[in-house]
Short mmCIF file of C-alpha atoms in Angstrom, two decimals:
data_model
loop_
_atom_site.label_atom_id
_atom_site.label_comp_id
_atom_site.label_asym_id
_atom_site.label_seq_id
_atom_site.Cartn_x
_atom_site.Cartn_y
_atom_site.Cartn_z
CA UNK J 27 18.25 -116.55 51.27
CA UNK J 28 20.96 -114.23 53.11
CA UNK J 29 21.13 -114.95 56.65
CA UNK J 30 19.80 -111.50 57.25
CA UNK J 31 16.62 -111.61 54.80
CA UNK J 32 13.27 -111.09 56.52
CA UNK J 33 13.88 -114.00 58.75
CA UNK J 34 12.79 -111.76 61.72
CA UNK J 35 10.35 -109.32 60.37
CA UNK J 36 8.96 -106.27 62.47
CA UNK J 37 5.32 -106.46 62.13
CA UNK J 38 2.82 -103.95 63.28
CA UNK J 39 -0.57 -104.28 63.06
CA UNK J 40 -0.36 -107.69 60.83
CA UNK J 41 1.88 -106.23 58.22
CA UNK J 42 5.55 -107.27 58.59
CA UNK J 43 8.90 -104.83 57.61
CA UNK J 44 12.18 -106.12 56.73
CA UNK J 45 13.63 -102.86 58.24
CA UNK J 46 12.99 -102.07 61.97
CA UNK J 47 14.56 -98.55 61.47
CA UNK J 48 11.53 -95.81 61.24
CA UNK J 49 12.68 -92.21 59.94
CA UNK J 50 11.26 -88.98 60.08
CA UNK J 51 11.19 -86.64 57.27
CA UNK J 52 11.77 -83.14 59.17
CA UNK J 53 14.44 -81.34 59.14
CA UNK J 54 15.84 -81.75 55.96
CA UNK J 55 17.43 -78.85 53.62
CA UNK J 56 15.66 -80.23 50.88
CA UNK J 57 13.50 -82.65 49.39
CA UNK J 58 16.50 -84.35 47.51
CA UNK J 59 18.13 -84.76 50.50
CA UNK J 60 14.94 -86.29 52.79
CA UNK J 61 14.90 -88.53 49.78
CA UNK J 62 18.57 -90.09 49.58
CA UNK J 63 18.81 -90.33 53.91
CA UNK J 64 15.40 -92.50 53.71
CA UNK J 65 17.39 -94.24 50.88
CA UNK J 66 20.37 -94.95 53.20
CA UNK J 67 18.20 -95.75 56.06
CA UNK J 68 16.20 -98.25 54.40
CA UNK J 69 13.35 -97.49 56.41
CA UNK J 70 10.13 -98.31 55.09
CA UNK J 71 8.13 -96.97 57.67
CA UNK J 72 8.16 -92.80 57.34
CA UNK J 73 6.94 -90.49 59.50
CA UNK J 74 5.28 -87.14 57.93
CA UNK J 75 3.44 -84.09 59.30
CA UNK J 76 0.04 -83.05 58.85
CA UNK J 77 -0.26 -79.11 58.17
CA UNK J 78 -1.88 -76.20 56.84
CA UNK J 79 -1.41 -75.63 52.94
CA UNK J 80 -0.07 -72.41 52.38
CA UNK J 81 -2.15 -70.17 49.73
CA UNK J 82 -1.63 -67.83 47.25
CA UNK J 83 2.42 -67.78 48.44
CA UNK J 84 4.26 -70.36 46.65
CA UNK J 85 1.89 -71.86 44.00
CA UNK J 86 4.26 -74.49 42.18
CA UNK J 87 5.92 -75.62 45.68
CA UNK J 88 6.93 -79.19 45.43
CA UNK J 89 4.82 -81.70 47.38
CA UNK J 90 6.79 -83.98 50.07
CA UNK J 91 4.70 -86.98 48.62
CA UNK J 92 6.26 -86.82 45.12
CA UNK J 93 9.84 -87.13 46.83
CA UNK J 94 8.07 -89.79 49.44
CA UNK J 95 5.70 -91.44 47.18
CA UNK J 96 3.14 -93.63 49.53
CA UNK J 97 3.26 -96.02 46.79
CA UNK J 98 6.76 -96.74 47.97
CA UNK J 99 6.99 -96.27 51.58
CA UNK J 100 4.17 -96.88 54.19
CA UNK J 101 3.86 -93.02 55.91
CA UNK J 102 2.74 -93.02 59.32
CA UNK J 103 0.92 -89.46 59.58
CA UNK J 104 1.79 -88.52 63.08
CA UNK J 105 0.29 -85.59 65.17
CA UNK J 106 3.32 -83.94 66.47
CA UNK J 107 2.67 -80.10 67.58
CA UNK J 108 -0.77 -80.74 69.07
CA UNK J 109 -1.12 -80.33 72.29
CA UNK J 110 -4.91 -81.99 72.61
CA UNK J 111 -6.40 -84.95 71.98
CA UNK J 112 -9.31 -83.02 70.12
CA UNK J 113 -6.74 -81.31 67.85
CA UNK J 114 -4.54 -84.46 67.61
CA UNK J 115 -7.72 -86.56 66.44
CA UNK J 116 -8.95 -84.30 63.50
CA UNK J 117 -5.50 -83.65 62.11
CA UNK J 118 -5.21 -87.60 62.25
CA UNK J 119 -8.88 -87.61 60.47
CA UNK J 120 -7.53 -85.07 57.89
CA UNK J 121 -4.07 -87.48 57.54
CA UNK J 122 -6.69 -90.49 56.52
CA UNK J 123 -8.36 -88.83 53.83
CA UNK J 124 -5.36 -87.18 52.53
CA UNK J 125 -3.98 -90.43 52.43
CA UNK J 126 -6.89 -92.43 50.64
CA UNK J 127 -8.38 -94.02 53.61
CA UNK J 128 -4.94 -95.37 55.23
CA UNK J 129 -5.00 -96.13 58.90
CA UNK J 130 -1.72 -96.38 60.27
CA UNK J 131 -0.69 -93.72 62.55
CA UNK J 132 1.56 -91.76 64.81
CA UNK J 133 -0.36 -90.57 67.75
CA UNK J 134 1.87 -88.00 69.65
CA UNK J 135 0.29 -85.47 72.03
CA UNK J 136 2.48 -82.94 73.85
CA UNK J 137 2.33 -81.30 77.03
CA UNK J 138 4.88 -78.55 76.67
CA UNK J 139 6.52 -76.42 73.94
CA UNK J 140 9.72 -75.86 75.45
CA UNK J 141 10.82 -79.89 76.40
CA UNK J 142 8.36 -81.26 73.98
CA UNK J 143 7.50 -83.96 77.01
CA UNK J 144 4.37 -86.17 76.34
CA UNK J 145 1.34 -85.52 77.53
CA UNK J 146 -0.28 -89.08 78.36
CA UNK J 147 -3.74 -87.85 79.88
CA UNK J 148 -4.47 -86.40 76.58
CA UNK J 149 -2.79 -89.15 74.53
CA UNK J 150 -5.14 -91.83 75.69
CA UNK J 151 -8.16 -89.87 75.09
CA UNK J 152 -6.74 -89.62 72.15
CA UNK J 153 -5.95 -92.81 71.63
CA UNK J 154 -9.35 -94.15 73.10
CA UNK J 155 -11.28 -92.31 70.23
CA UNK J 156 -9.10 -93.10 67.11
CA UNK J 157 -9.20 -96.62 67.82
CA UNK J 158 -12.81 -96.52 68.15
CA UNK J 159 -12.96 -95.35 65.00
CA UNK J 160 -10.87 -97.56 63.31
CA UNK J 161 -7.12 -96.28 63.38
CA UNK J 162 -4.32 -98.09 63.87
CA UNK J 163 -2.53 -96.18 66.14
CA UNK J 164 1.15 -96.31 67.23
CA UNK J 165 1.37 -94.45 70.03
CA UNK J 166 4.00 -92.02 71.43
CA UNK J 167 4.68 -91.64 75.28
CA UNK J 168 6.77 -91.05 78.45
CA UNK J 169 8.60 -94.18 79.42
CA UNK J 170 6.35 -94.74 82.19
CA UNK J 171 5.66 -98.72 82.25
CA UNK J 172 2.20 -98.29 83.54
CA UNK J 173 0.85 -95.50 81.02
CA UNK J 174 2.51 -98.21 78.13
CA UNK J 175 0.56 -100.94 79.60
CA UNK J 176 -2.46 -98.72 79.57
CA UNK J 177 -2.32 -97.36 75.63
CA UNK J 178 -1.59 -101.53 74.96
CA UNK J 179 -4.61 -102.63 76.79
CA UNK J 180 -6.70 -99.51 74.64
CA UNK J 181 -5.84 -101.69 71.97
CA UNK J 182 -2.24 -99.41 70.55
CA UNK J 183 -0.51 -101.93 67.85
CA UNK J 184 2.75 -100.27 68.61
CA UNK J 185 4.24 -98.61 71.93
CA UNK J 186 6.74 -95.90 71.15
CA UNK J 187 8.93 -94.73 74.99
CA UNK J 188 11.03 -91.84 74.50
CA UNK J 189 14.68 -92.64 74.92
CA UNK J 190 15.26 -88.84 76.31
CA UNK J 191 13.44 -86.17 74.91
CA UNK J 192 12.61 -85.13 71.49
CA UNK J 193 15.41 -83.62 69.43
CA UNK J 194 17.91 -83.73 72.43
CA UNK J 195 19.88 -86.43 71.22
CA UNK J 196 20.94 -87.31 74.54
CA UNK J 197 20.20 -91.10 74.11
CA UNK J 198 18.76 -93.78 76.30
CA UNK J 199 18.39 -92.26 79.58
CA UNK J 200 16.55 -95.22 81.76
CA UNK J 201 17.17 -98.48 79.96
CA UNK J 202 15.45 -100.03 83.26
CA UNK J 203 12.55 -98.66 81.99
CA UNK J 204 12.34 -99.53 79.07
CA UNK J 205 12.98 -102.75 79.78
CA UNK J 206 9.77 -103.47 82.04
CA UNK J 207 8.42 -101.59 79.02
CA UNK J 208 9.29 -104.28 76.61
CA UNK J 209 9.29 -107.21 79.25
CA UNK J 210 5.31 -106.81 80.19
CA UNK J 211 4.16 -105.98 76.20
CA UNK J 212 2.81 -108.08 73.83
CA UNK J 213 3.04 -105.51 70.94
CA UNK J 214 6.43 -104.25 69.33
CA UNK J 215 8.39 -101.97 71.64
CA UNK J 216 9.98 -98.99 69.64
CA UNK J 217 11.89 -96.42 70.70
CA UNK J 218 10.79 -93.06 69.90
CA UNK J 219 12.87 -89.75 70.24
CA UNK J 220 16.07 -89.24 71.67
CA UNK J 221 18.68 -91.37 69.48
CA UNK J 222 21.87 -88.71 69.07
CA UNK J 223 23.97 -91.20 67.45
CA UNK J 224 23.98 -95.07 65.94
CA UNK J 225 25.33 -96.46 69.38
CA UNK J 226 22.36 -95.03 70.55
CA UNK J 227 20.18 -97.09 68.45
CA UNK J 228 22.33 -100.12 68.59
CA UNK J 229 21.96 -100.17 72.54
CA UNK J 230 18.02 -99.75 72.42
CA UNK J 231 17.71 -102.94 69.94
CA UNK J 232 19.98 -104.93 72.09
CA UNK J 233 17.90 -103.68 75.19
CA UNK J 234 15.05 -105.97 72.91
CA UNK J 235 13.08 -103.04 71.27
CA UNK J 236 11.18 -104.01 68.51
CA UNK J 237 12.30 -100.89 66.47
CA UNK J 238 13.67 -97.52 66.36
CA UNK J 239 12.28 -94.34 65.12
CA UNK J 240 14.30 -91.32 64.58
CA UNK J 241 14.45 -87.70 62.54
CA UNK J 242 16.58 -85.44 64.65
CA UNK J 243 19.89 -87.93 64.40
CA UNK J 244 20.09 -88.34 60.90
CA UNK J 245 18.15 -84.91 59.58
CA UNK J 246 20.78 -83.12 61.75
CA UNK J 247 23.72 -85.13 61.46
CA UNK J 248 26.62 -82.90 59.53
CA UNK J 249 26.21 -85.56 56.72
CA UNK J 250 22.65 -86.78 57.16
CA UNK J 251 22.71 -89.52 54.48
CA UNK J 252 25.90 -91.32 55.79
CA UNK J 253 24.12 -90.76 59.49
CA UNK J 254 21.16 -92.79 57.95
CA UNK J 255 23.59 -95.36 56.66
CA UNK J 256 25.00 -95.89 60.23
CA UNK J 257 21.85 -96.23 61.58
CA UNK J 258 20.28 -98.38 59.60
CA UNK J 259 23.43 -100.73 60.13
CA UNK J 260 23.35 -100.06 64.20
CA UNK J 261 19.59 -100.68 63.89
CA UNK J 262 20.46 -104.47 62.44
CA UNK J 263 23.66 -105.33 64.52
CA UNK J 264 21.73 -104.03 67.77
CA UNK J 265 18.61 -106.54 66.94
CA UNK J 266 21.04 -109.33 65.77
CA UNK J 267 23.02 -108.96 69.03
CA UNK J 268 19.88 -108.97 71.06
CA UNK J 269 18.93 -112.52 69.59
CA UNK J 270 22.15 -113.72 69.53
CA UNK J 271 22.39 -113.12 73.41
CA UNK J 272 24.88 -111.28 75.34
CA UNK J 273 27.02 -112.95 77.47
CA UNK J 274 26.97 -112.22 81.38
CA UNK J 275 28.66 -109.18 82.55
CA UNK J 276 31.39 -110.28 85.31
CA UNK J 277 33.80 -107.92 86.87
CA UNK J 278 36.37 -110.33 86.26
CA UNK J 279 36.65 -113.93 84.75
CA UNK J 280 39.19 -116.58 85.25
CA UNK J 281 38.64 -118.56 82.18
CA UNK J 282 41.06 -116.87 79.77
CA UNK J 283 40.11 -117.07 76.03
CA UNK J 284 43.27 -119.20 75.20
CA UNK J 285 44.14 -122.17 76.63
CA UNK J 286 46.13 -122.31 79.99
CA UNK J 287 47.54 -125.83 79.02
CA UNK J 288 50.30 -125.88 76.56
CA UNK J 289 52.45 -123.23 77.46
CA UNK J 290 56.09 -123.08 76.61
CA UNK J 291 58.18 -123.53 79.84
CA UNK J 292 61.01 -120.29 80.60
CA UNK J 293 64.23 -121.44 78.47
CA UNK J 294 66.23 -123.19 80.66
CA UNK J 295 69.63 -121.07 81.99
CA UNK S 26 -21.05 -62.11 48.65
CA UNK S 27 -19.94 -64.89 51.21
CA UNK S 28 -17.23 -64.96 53.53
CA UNK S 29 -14.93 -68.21 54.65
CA UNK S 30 -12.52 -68.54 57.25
CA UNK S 31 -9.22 -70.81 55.43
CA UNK S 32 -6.50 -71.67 57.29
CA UNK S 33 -7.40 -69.24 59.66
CA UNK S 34 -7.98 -66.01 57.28
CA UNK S 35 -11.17 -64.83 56.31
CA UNK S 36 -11.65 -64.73 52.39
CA UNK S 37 -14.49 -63.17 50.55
CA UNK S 38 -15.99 -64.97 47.17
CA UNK S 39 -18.60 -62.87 44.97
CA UNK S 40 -20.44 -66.42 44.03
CA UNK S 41 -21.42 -69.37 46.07
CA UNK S 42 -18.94 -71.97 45.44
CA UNK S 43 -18.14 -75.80 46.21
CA UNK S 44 -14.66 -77.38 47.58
CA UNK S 45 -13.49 -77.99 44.12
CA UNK S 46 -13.98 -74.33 42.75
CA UNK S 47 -12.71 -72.85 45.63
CA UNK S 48 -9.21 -75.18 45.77
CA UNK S 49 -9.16 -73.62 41.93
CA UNK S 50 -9.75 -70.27 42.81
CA UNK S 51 -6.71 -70.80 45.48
CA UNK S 52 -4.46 -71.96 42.81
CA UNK S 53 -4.43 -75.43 44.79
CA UNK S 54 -6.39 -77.49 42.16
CA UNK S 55 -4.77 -80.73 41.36
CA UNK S 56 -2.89 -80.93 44.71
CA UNK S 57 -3.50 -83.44 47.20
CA UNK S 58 -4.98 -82.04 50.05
CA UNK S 59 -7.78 -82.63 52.80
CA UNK S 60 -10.03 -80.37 53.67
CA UNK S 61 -11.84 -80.27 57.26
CA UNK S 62 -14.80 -78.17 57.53
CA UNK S 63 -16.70 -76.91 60.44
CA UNK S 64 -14.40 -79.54 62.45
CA UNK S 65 -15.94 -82.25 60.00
CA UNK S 66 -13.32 -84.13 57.22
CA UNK S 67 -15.38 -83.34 53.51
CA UNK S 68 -14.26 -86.71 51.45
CA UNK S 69 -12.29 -85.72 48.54
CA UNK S 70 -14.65 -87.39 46.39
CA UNK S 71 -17.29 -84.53 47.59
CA UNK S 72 -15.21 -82.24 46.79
CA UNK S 73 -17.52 -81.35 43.63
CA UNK S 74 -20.71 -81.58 45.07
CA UNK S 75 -19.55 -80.05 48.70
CA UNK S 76 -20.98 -76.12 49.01
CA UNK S 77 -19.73 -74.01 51.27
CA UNK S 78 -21.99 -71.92 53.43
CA UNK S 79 -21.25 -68.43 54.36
CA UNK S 80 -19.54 -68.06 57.57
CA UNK S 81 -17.66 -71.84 57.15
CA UNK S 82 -14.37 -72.14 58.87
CA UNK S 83 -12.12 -74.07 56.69
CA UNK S 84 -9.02 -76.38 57.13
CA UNK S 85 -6.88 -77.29 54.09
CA UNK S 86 -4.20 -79.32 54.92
CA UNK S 87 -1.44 -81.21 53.15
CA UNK S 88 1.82 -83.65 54.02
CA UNK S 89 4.87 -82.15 55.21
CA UNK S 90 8.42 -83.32 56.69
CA UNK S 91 7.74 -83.85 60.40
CA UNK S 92 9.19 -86.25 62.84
#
């Protein structure tokens, strides 16, 4: 077995992943092109939206499900656009049956069009009613420690902070954070929303999330495949660094890395 | 003569229909879709049996790239 092989597996809701990279499937020119970057990423865990079928339009339209087969990949149906729990809930219902009975979802409830910021009164009603009836929901929300605790305690199998907003690719603005965030959980810890670039991702795993999921960086990125490439390798080198452990940051050291005994004396005059 | 609200647009059907002839007569048969009506998910194995009632509002929905 390779050193890297599913010795530390992500698992959500008693399933375990090889890859703690989750991608989105937005974005994308075409379906041949959401299909290779998902390829490079190596995520298994895909994010797809729940909308109205168009009719009458564009009849022979190619289904995102043939490209993304759920025989492949585990999709995570999330709720992205709504802006209430009631709306958020039945387009999760609708996800479920589209999706022969499967359970595992994205719960994201927004509060406003123009930053996209979560709305958490609405996402734990939310939350509150598709657990009840039987969803596993991985839940989207502000990196407030206390709301996080909250959506745990609801019984969420997977906490997912922003890192900065969604789409703004501005990174990870309060690592403090998200570090109470992931210090006071008992379920994984994933950063949602925010990731510009694979340093991004890379600082997030060694700040001990559990995972990363992203659209916006790779869909975006000028060559989105090779974006998904990086990440997925940030997305493994920031996890292995985090259980490797850092060393301490000093603002100096005096033990040089070499040897201070030894040294060859001036050549004599 | 009954009239449905899809997706938001009200459609008119000569004949009283169920979920399966009216995906057909939408040219979505064979697709994988849900459908939610009157705010309540119809199982796709009802989709056969399921009648629509005049005045129904209707939600067909399908899997898209999203985030």
């Amino acid at each position: 077995m390779k050193p890297h092989e599913n010795l530390d597996p992500l698992v959500i809701a008693g399933k375990s992943y090889s890859s703690r990279l989750l991608v989105g499937t937005g974005k994308y020119k075409d379906f041949a092109e959401t299909q290779a970057a998902v390829e490079a990423s190596g995520a298994q865990i895909i994010t797809v939206a729940i909308r109205r079928t168009n009719i009458g339009q564009n009849p022979g339209e190619p289904s995102l499900l043939e490209a993304i087969p759920p025989s492949k990949y585990t999709l995570l149906p999330n709720t992205a656009g709504c802006y209430t729990a009631d709306d958020a809930v039945r387009t999760l219902r609708l996800a479920r049956e589209l999706l022969d009975g499967h359970d595992l979802v994205k719960l994201e409830v927004l509060g406003d069009p123009r930053t996209l910021f979560p709305n958490v009164v609405e996402t734990i009603s939310a939350a509150k009613t598709l657990i009840k009836e039987g969803f596993k929901v991985m839940v989207y929300t502000s990196d407030d420690p206390i709301i996080a605790r909250q959506l745990e305690e609801i019984g969420c199998v997977a906490v997912m902070p922003l890192a900065s907003l969604i789409g703004s690719g501005m990174g990870i603005l309060n690592p403090w954070n998200l570090q109470i965030i992931i210090e006071n959980a008992k379920v994984p810890v994933l950063v949602d929303a925010g990731v510009g670039t694979a340093s991004d991702a890379a600082i997030a795993m060694e700040l001990g999330c559990d995972g990363v999921l992203m659209n916006t960086a790779i869909a975006t990125a000028k060559n989105p495949v090779l974006m998904a490439s990086a990440m997925k390798k940030a997305v493994e080198a920031g996890r292995a660094a985090f259980l490797a452990g850092r060393m301490p940051r000093k603002l100096y050291t005096a033990a040089p890395s070499s040897p201070t005994a030894g040294l060859i004396t001036p050549a004599s005059k | 003569m009954i009239s449905i609200t899809v997706n938001g647009e009200r459609r008119r059907f000569e004949q009283p229909l169920n979920c399966s002839q009216l995906l057909s007569q939408l040219e979505l048969a064979g697709k994988r879709v849900a459908i939610e009506r009157n705010g309540e998910i119809v199982p796709r194995s009802r989709f056969p049996e399921q009648m629509l009632d005049d005045g129904d509002k209707l939600e067909i929905v399908v899997a898209v790239g999203g985030g």
